[in-house]
Amino acid sequence: MKKSIFALLLALVLMFAGCSCNNPVTLSFSDWESASGYKETTTYAVNFKSDYVDGDLHNFKQIETLSQYFTPSFEQGTYTSVIEIIEQSSVPSYVVSDVLDTQAETRPSIIKQTTSFSITGKYTPVNGDEVAFTDNAETESYFRLTDTSLAPIYSHKSSIYTMAKIKENEGKKGVETFTEKVVSTTLYNKSEYVIKTFDYDEYMNASDKTAVEPKETSSIGYTYRTAIDNASLLLAIRNLALQKDASTNLPTISPAYKNAQTLKVSSYNTKNQIVKSELTVNGTDIDDNLEVPVNCLSFAINAQNSGKAQLVYVQNADAKNSAETVVIPNKRLMIKYVTPLTEYGSYLLMGALEYDLTSVIYTA
């Protein structure tokens, strides 16, 4: 189960274990952008923190025992999300779904989101050779607007990430690593969805990717508007509008576990989050230490032994500078995202990856 959480940490491709959703309920989100042509590009610096703490609730400090085996380190990585409101006619021809409207004159717009993630790291063992690696992930997904429950239409995900496990051989302590490669697509209709998984190397090396045969195909029945695709999870959390100390369940579909799994999302605090990194808004440099009002939310599998929660800091009001000029209007931007890192042998906490907003570009 904790292995599943780590997959999200490095790949932003959720792979959750937990209880399936037995009583589906139509999902509801706050109204968000709906005008065709809106585009939002956000970029985040991703940094490793061995001692991340947020109050009394969330402590991601590295366990001291870990240093007896190996030391993790990472260079600064990057995460980018591009969200566009597009016409349905812009969906690729291979996406054939009854979630799309057939009457051209009444077709509402939909959301297209692409994301990319990359980070380089190394594990330095007490005994043995250092292991260097680069993890990355990309997603492309299409789903309906918030007034239609962010109902998924299609998603494509590819990722490669490196897992660490402590080891001991003849009294010598060190680390062993595993590389996980994933390529999958999920096509949704209103009563079922089809997940296809592919051989990573074959798919990535193919000149015509539509001709690659899947390793596995699964068809799963579900009820329209009662679950989201994992690729839209962070946008969904941005639009839950939870009050402080409130929580809700969010059924989420991922290729790894096929059936929708329930996440518990909780709002545990509100505060002014200081953006200390260099920040640009629509190409304009913003003074350091801009304070952005945020809701602090956490999410984890709604099950026992779910592991550490992940944290999302979502803008909840206009961000103003010292002259009370609005610098970032309230677009419910994700200002920060924190994911704990765990090794797979004894589930020792290694620290966390902290995603800090460095750039946002949006249409008016």
Short mmCIF file of C-alpha atoms in Angstrom, two decimals:
data_model
loop_
_atom_site.label_atom_id
_atom_site.label_comp_id
_atom_site.label_asym_id
_atom_site.label_seq_id
_atom_site.Cartn_x
_atom_site.Cartn_y
_atom_site.Cartn_z
CA MET A 1 0.00 0.00 0.00
CA LYS A 2 2.76 2.45 0.86
CA LYS A 3 4.49 1.45 -2.33
CA SER A 4 1.38 2.75 -4.07
CA ILE A 5 1.65 6.13 -2.37
CA PHE A 6 5.29 6.46 -3.41
CA ALA A 7 4.25 6.00 -7.03
CA LEU A 8 2.30 9.23 -6.77
CA LEU A 9 5.12 11.02 -5.05
CA LEU A 10 7.52 10.61 -7.92
CA ALA A 11 5.21 10.07 -10.86
CA LEU A 12 2.02 11.96 -10.02
CA VAL A 13 0.24 8.89 -11.31
CA LEU A 14 -1.96 7.73 -8.47
CA MET A 15 -1.99 4.05 -7.60
CA PHE A 16 -4.18 3.62 -4.58
CA ALA A 17 -5.19 0.61 -2.53
CA GLY A 18 -8.14 0.73 -0.20
CA CYS A 19 -11.86 0.15 -0.14
CA SER A 20 -13.81 0.28 -3.39
CA CYS A 21 -16.80 2.60 -3.72
CA ASN A 22 -19.91 0.49 -3.07
CA ASN A 23 -22.49 3.28 -2.97
CA PRO A 24 -21.72 5.71 -5.78
CA VAL A 25 -22.89 9.30 -5.35
CA THR A 26 -22.86 12.04 -7.99
CA LEU A 27 -19.87 14.25 -7.29
CA SER A 28 -20.23 18.00 -6.80
CA PHE A 29 -17.58 20.69 -7.20
CA SER A 30 -17.52 24.48 -6.99
CA ASP A 31 -17.99 26.37 -10.24
CA TRP A 32 -14.70 27.00 -12.00
CA GLU A 33 -13.56 28.35 -15.35
CA SER A 34 -15.92 27.40 -18.18
CA ALA A 35 -15.22 29.83 -21.02
CA SER A 36 -13.72 28.13 -24.07
CA GLY A 37 -10.21 29.41 -24.69
CA TYR A 38 -9.19 29.76 -21.05
CA LYS A 39 -5.67 28.44 -20.49
CA GLU A 40 -3.64 28.13 -17.32
CA THR A 41 0.00 27.05 -17.11
CA THR A 42 1.55 26.54 -13.69
CA THR A 43 5.15 25.53 -12.99
CA TYR A 44 6.54 24.29 -9.69
CA ALA A 45 10.05 23.83 -8.32
CA VAL A 46 10.29 20.42 -6.66
CA ASN A 47 12.72 20.17 -3.75
CA PHE A 48 13.57 17.39 -1.35
CA LYS A 49 13.05 18.16 2.34
CA SER A 50 14.41 15.75 4.94
CA ASP A 51 12.70 17.62 7.81
CA TYR A 52 9.32 18.86 6.52
CA VAL A 53 6.78 19.64 9.27
CA ASP A 54 3.42 21.42 9.14
CA GLY A 55 2.22 22.07 12.67
CA ASP A 56 1.37 19.17 14.95
CA LEU A 57 -0.56 17.20 12.35
CA HIS A 58 1.97 16.47 9.60
CA ASN A 59 5.55 15.46 10.35
CA PHE A 60 7.58 14.12 7.42
CA LYS A 61 11.00 14.18 9.08
CA GLN A 62 13.42 11.52 7.92
CA ILE A 63 13.69 8.55 10.28
CA GLU A 64 17.14 8.43 11.90
CA THR A 65 17.41 4.68 11.26
CA LEU A 66 17.55 5.32 7.53
CA SER A 67 21.07 6.75 7.71
CA GLN A 68 22.34 3.38 8.93
CA TYR A 69 21.56 2.06 5.44
CA PHE A 70 21.62 4.89 2.89
CA THR A 71 21.16 8.62 2.36
CA PRO A 72 18.66 9.94 -0.24
CA SER A 73 19.29 13.21 -2.09
CA PHE A 74 17.65 14.98 -5.01
CA GLU A 75 18.45 17.86 -7.30
CA GLN A 76 15.69 20.41 -7.85
CA GLY A 77 13.02 18.99 -10.13
CA THR A 78 10.14 20.51 -12.10
CA TYR A 79 6.41 19.89 -12.32
CA THR A 80 4.28 21.67 -14.94
CA SER A 81 0.51 21.58 -15.46
CA VAL A 82 -1.31 23.02 -18.48
CA ILE A 83 -5.10 23.27 -18.25
CA GLU A 84 -7.20 24.41 -21.21
CA ILE A 85 -10.92 24.82 -21.80
CA ILE A 86 -11.41 23.46 -25.33
CA GLU A 87 -14.19 22.66 -27.75
CA GLN A 88 -15.17 19.00 -27.93
CA SER A 89 -14.23 18.97 -31.60
CA SER A 90 -10.58 19.35 -30.50
CA VAL A 91 -10.51 15.93 -28.83
CA PRO A 92 -8.30 13.43 -30.73
CA SER A 93 -10.17 11.25 -33.21
CA TYR A 94 -9.23 8.05 -31.37
CA VAL A 95 -11.22 9.20 -28.31
CA VAL A 96 -14.70 7.84 -29.04
CA SER A 97 -16.93 8.13 -25.97
CA ASP A 98 -20.60 8.71 -25.14
CA VAL A 99 -19.42 11.15 -22.45
CA LEU A 100 -18.94 13.52 -25.37
CA ASP A 101 -22.10 15.15 -26.72
CA THR A 102 -23.15 14.25 -30.24
CA GLN A 103 -25.17 17.40 -31.03
CA ALA A 104 -22.61 19.93 -32.24
CA GLU A 105 -24.85 22.95 -31.61
CA THR A 106 -25.28 22.13 -27.92
CA ARG A 107 -21.84 20.79 -27.09
CA PRO A 108 -20.38 22.36 -23.96
CA SER A 109 -16.65 22.88 -23.70
CA ILE A 110 -14.45 20.40 -21.86
CA ILE A 111 -11.13 20.45 -20.02
CA LYS A 112 -7.82 19.23 -21.41
CA GLN A 113 -4.93 18.86 -18.98
CA THR A 114 -1.34 17.87 -19.63
CA THR A 115 1.29 17.48 -16.94
CA SER A 116 5.00 16.74 -16.87
CA PHE A 117 7.31 15.90 -13.99
CA SER A 118 11.03 15.24 -13.77
CA ILE A 119 13.54 14.93 -10.95
CA THR A 120 17.07 13.54 -10.59
CA GLY A 121 18.22 11.87 -7.41
CA LYS A 122 20.66 9.45 -5.89
CA TYR A 123 20.78 6.95 -3.06
CA THR A 124 24.15 6.75 -1.32
CA PRO A 125 24.52 3.52 0.70
CA VAL A 126 26.72 3.00 3.74
CA ASN A 127 28.15 0.01 1.87
CA GLY A 128 28.08 -0.40 -1.90
CA ASP A 129 27.86 1.81 -4.95
CA GLU A 130 25.86 5.01 -5.22
CA VAL A 131 22.71 4.74 -7.34
CA ALA A 132 21.83 7.74 -9.52
CA PHE A 133 18.51 8.01 -11.37
CA THR A 134 16.07 10.30 -13.13
CA ASP A 135 12.34 9.84 -12.59
CA ASN A 136 9.73 11.40 -14.83
CA ALA A 137 6.04 11.28 -15.71
CA GLU A 138 3.66 12.73 -18.28
CA THR A 139 -0.13 12.74 -18.48
CA GLU A 140 -2.71 13.89 -21.01
CA SER A 141 -6.36 13.81 -20.01
CA TYR A 142 -9.77 15.08 -21.03
CA PHE A 143 -12.77 15.53 -18.74
CA ARG A 144 -15.98 17.49 -18.38
CA LEU A 145 -16.30 20.81 -16.55
CA THR A 146 -16.96 21.13 -12.82
CA ASP A 147 -20.73 21.44 -13.40
CA THR A 148 -20.62 17.89 -14.80
CA SER A 149 -18.56 16.50 -11.91
CA LEU A 150 -15.24 16.62 -13.79
CA ALA A 151 -16.50 13.42 -15.40
CA PRO A 152 -13.53 11.72 -17.11
CA ILE A 153 -13.41 11.09 -20.86
CA TYR A 154 -9.89 9.82 -21.58
CA SER A 155 -6.47 9.79 -19.97
CA HIS A 156 -2.99 8.69 -20.99
CA LYS A 157 -0.17 8.27 -18.48
CA SER A 158 3.49 7.31 -18.73
CA SER A 159 6.04 7.26 -15.93
CA ILE A 160 9.34 5.84 -14.82
CA TYR A 161 10.35 5.99 -11.17
CA THR A 162 12.91 4.43 -8.87
CA MET A 163 12.12 2.71 -5.58
CA ALA A 164 14.55 2.17 -2.71
CA LYS A 165 14.64 -0.65 -0.19
CA ILE A 166 17.03 -1.10 2.73
CA LYS A 167 19.09 -4.31 2.73
CA GLU A 168 21.60 -6.10 4.90
CA ASN A 169 23.97 -8.77 3.62
CA GLU A 170 26.52 -10.47 5.88
CA GLY A 171 26.27 -7.62 8.33
CA LYS A 172 26.78 -4.91 5.71
CA LYS A 173 23.94 -2.45 5.40
CA GLY A 174 23.00 -0.71 2.16
CA VAL A 175 20.24 -0.12 -0.37
CA GLU A 176 18.76 -1.90 -3.35
CA THR A 177 16.66 -0.16 -5.99
CA PHE A 178 13.91 -1.10 -8.41
CA THR A 179 12.73 0.78 -11.49
CA GLU A 180 9.03 0.79 -12.31
CA LYS A 181 7.89 1.72 -15.82
CA VAL A 182 4.24 2.40 -16.60
CA VAL A 183 2.24 3.32 -19.72
CA SER A 184 -1.55 3.19 -19.67
CA THR A 185 -4.69 4.64 -21.23
CA THR A 186 -8.20 4.82 -19.81
CA LEU A 187 -11.23 5.46 -22.05
CA TYR A 188 -14.52 6.29 -20.33
CA ASN A 189 -18.11 5.78 -21.34
CA LYS A 190 -21.07 6.54 -19.11
CA SER A 191 -21.51 2.95 -17.94
CA GLU A 192 -17.97 1.57 -18.11
CA TYR A 193 -14.33 2.41 -18.67
CA VAL A 194 -11.56 0.48 -20.41
CA ILE A 195 -8.00 0.45 -19.06
CA LYS A 196 -5.14 -0.61 -21.32
CA THR A 197 -1.57 -1.10 -20.12
CA PHE A 198 1.41 -1.30 -22.46
CA ASP A 199 5.01 -2.44 -22.46
CA TYR A 200 6.85 0.78 -21.64
CA ASP A 201 9.85 0.37 -23.93
CA GLU A 202 7.84 -0.92 -26.88
CA TYR A 203 5.34 1.91 -26.57
CA MET A 204 7.85 4.72 -26.09
CA ASN A 205 9.98 3.53 -29.02
CA ALA A 206 7.07 3.06 -31.44
CA SER A 207 6.74 5.59 -34.26
CA ASP A 208 2.98 4.86 -34.45
CA LYS A 209 1.83 4.48 -30.88
CA THR A 210 -1.76 3.78 -31.90
CA ALA A 211 -0.55 0.54 -33.47
CA VAL A 212 1.01 -0.83 -30.26
CA GLU A 213 -0.96 -3.73 -28.79
CA PRO A 214 -1.68 -3.54 -25.03
CA LYS A 215 -0.31 -6.11 -22.61
CA GLU A 216 -3.60 -6.09 -20.73
CA THR A 217 -7.11 -4.73 -21.28
CA SER A 218 -9.71 -4.42 -18.53
CA SER A 219 -13.35 -3.27 -18.82
CA ILE A 220 -14.97 -2.10 -15.58
CA GLY A 221 -18.56 -1.00 -15.07
CA TYR A 222 -19.29 2.20 -13.18
CA THR A 223 -21.83 5.00 -12.80
CA TYR A 224 -21.28 8.24 -14.72
CA ARG A 225 -20.28 11.29 -12.62
CA THR A 226 -19.51 9.26 -9.48
CA ALA A 227 -15.70 9.12 -9.77
CA ILE A 228 -12.79 11.09 -11.21
CA ASP A 229 -9.72 9.95 -13.10
CA ASN A 230 -6.55 10.22 -11.04
CA ALA A 231 -5.03 12.64 -13.56
CA SER A 232 -7.57 15.29 -12.51
CA LEU A 233 -7.21 14.74 -8.75
CA LEU A 234 -5.31 17.93 -7.90
CA LEU A 235 -7.73 20.08 -9.94
CA ALA A 236 -10.65 18.33 -8.21
CA ILE A 237 -9.19 19.09 -4.79
CA ARG A 238 -8.80 22.74 -5.81
CA ASN A 239 -12.56 22.90 -6.36
CA LEU A 240 -13.96 21.06 -3.32
CA ALA A 241 -14.52 24.28 -1.32
CA LEU A 242 -14.20 22.51 2.03
CA GLN A 243 -14.58 24.53 5.21
CA LYS A 244 -11.90 24.21 7.91
CA ASP A 245 -12.08 20.87 9.75
CA ALA A 246 -14.47 19.45 7.15
CA SER A 247 -13.77 16.39 5.00
CA THR A 248 -15.22 14.50 2.09
CA ASN A 249 -14.69 11.26 0.19
CA LEU A 250 -13.47 11.38 -3.40
CA PRO A 251 -13.68 8.15 -5.47
CA THR A 252 -10.69 8.01 -7.81
CA ILE A 253 -9.91 5.65 -10.69
CA SER A 254 -6.34 4.58 -11.42
CA PRO A 255 -4.93 1.97 -13.82
CA ALA A 256 -3.06 0.16 -11.05
CA TYR A 257 -6.12 -0.85 -9.04
CA LYS A 258 -8.77 -0.57 -11.76
CA ASN A 259 -11.83 -0.17 -9.53
CA ALA A 260 -12.47 3.28 -8.05
CA GLN A 261 -10.80 3.74 -4.67
CA THR A 262 -11.95 6.20 -2.03
CA LEU A 263 -9.73 9.06 -0.89
CA LYS A 264 -10.54 11.10 2.19
CA VAL A 265 -9.83 14.80 1.64
CA SER A 266 -9.72 17.01 4.74
CA SER A 267 -9.32 20.76 5.27
CA TYR A 268 -7.14 21.15 8.37
CA ASN A 269 -6.11 24.82 8.37
CA THR A 270 -6.29 28.23 6.70
CA LYS A 271 -3.38 30.66 6.65
CA ASN A 272 -1.31 33.03 4.57
CA GLN A 273 1.25 30.97 2.69
CA ILE A 274 4.43 32.94 1.98
CA VAL A 275 5.74 32.26 -1.51
CA LYS A 276 9.48 32.52 -0.92
CA SER A 277 10.60 31.23 -4.30
CA GLU A 278 11.03 33.49 -7.30
CA LEU A 279 7.57 33.91 -8.77
CA THR A 280 6.35 35.24 -12.12
CA VAL A 281 2.72 35.97 -12.96
CA ASN A 282 1.92 36.29 -16.66
CA GLY A 283 5.60 36.98 -17.28
CA THR A 284 6.02 39.65 -14.60
CA ASP A 285 8.43 39.06 -11.73
CA ILE A 286 6.78 39.34 -8.33
CA ASP A 287 8.55 40.51 -5.18
CA ASP A 288 9.72 37.75 -2.88
CA ASN A 289 7.65 36.78 0.15
CA LEU A 290 4.25 37.33 -1.43
CA GLU A 291 1.58 36.12 0.98
CA VAL A 292 -1.21 34.05 -0.58
CA PRO A 293 -4.32 33.14 1.48
CA VAL A 294 -4.71 29.35 1.31
CA ASN A 295 -6.74 26.42 2.52
CA CYS A 296 -4.52 23.60 3.74
CA LEU A 297 -5.89 20.23 2.70
CA SER A 298 -4.70 16.68 3.14
CA PHE A 299 -5.68 13.51 1.35
CA ALA A 300 -5.08 9.83 1.95
CA ILE A 301 -6.69 6.50 1.25
CA ASN A 302 -9.86 6.14 3.29
CA ALA A 303 -8.74 2.90 4.93
CA GLN A 304 -6.72 1.59 7.84
CA ASN A 305 -2.94 1.69 7.46
CA SER A 306 -3.24 4.26 4.70
CA GLY A 307 0.20 5.72 5.34
CA LYS A 308 1.09 9.41 5.53
CA ALA A 309 -1.33 11.94 4.04
CA GLN A 310 -0.29 14.24 1.21
CA LEU A 311 -0.78 17.99 1.51
CA VAL A 312 -2.24 20.52 -0.94
CA TYR A 313 -2.26 24.28 -0.28
CA VAL A 314 -5.02 25.92 -2.35
CA GLN A 315 -5.49 29.66 -2.86
CA ASN A 316 -8.77 30.88 -1.31
CA ALA A 317 -8.68 34.66 -1.94
CA ASP A 318 -6.96 37.30 -4.05
CA ALA A 319 -3.23 37.57 -3.36
CA LYS A 320 -2.25 41.22 -2.84
CA ASN A 321 1.10 42.95 -2.50
CA SER A 322 2.04 45.46 0.20
CA ALA A 323 0.28 48.20 -1.80
CA GLU A 324 -2.96 46.15 -1.69
CA THR A 325 -2.79 45.59 -5.45
CA VAL A 326 -4.14 42.26 -6.60
CA VAL A 327 -1.19 40.24 -7.90
CA ILE A 328 -2.96 36.91 -8.37
CA PRO A 329 -6.77 36.93 -8.52
CA ASN A 330 -8.40 34.03 -6.76
CA LYS A 331 -8.22 31.18 -9.26
CA ARG A 332 -7.90 28.52 -6.55
CA LEU A 333 -4.35 27.86 -7.66
CA MET A 334 -2.35 25.09 -6.06
CA ILE A 335 0.32 27.14 -4.29
CA LYS A 336 2.16 24.21 -2.73
CA TYR A 337 1.99 20.42 -2.74
CA VAL A 338 3.87 18.08 -0.37
CA THR A 339 4.32 14.34 -0.76
CA PRO A 340 6.05 12.12 1.83
CA LEU A 341 8.68 9.67 0.59
CA THR A 342 8.96 6.14 1.98
CA GLU A 343 11.43 3.34 1.36
CA TYR A 344 9.90 -0.07 0.68
CA GLY A 345 11.73 -2.43 3.01
CA SER A 346 10.56 -1.34 6.45
CA TYR A 347 8.52 1.66 5.25
CA LEU A 348 11.00 4.10 6.75
CA LEU A 349 10.14 7.76 6.13
CA MET A 350 12.81 9.39 3.95
CA GLY A 351 11.45 12.96 3.99
CA ALA A 352 9.21 14.69 1.46
CA LEU A 353 9.11 16.38 -1.91
CA GLU A 354 7.83 19.96 -1.75
CA TYR A 355 6.32 21.51 -4.90
CA ASP A 356 6.39 25.34 -4.79
CA LEU A 357 4.69 27.52 -7.39
CA THR A 358 7.24 29.50 -9.41
CA SER A 359 5.23 30.63 -12.44
CA VAL A 360 1.61 31.02 -13.48
CA ILE A 361 0.34 32.16 -16.87
CA TYR A 362 -3.41 32.46 -17.43
CA THR A 363 -5.87 34.13 -19.76
CA ALA A 364 -8.10 36.82 -18.28
#
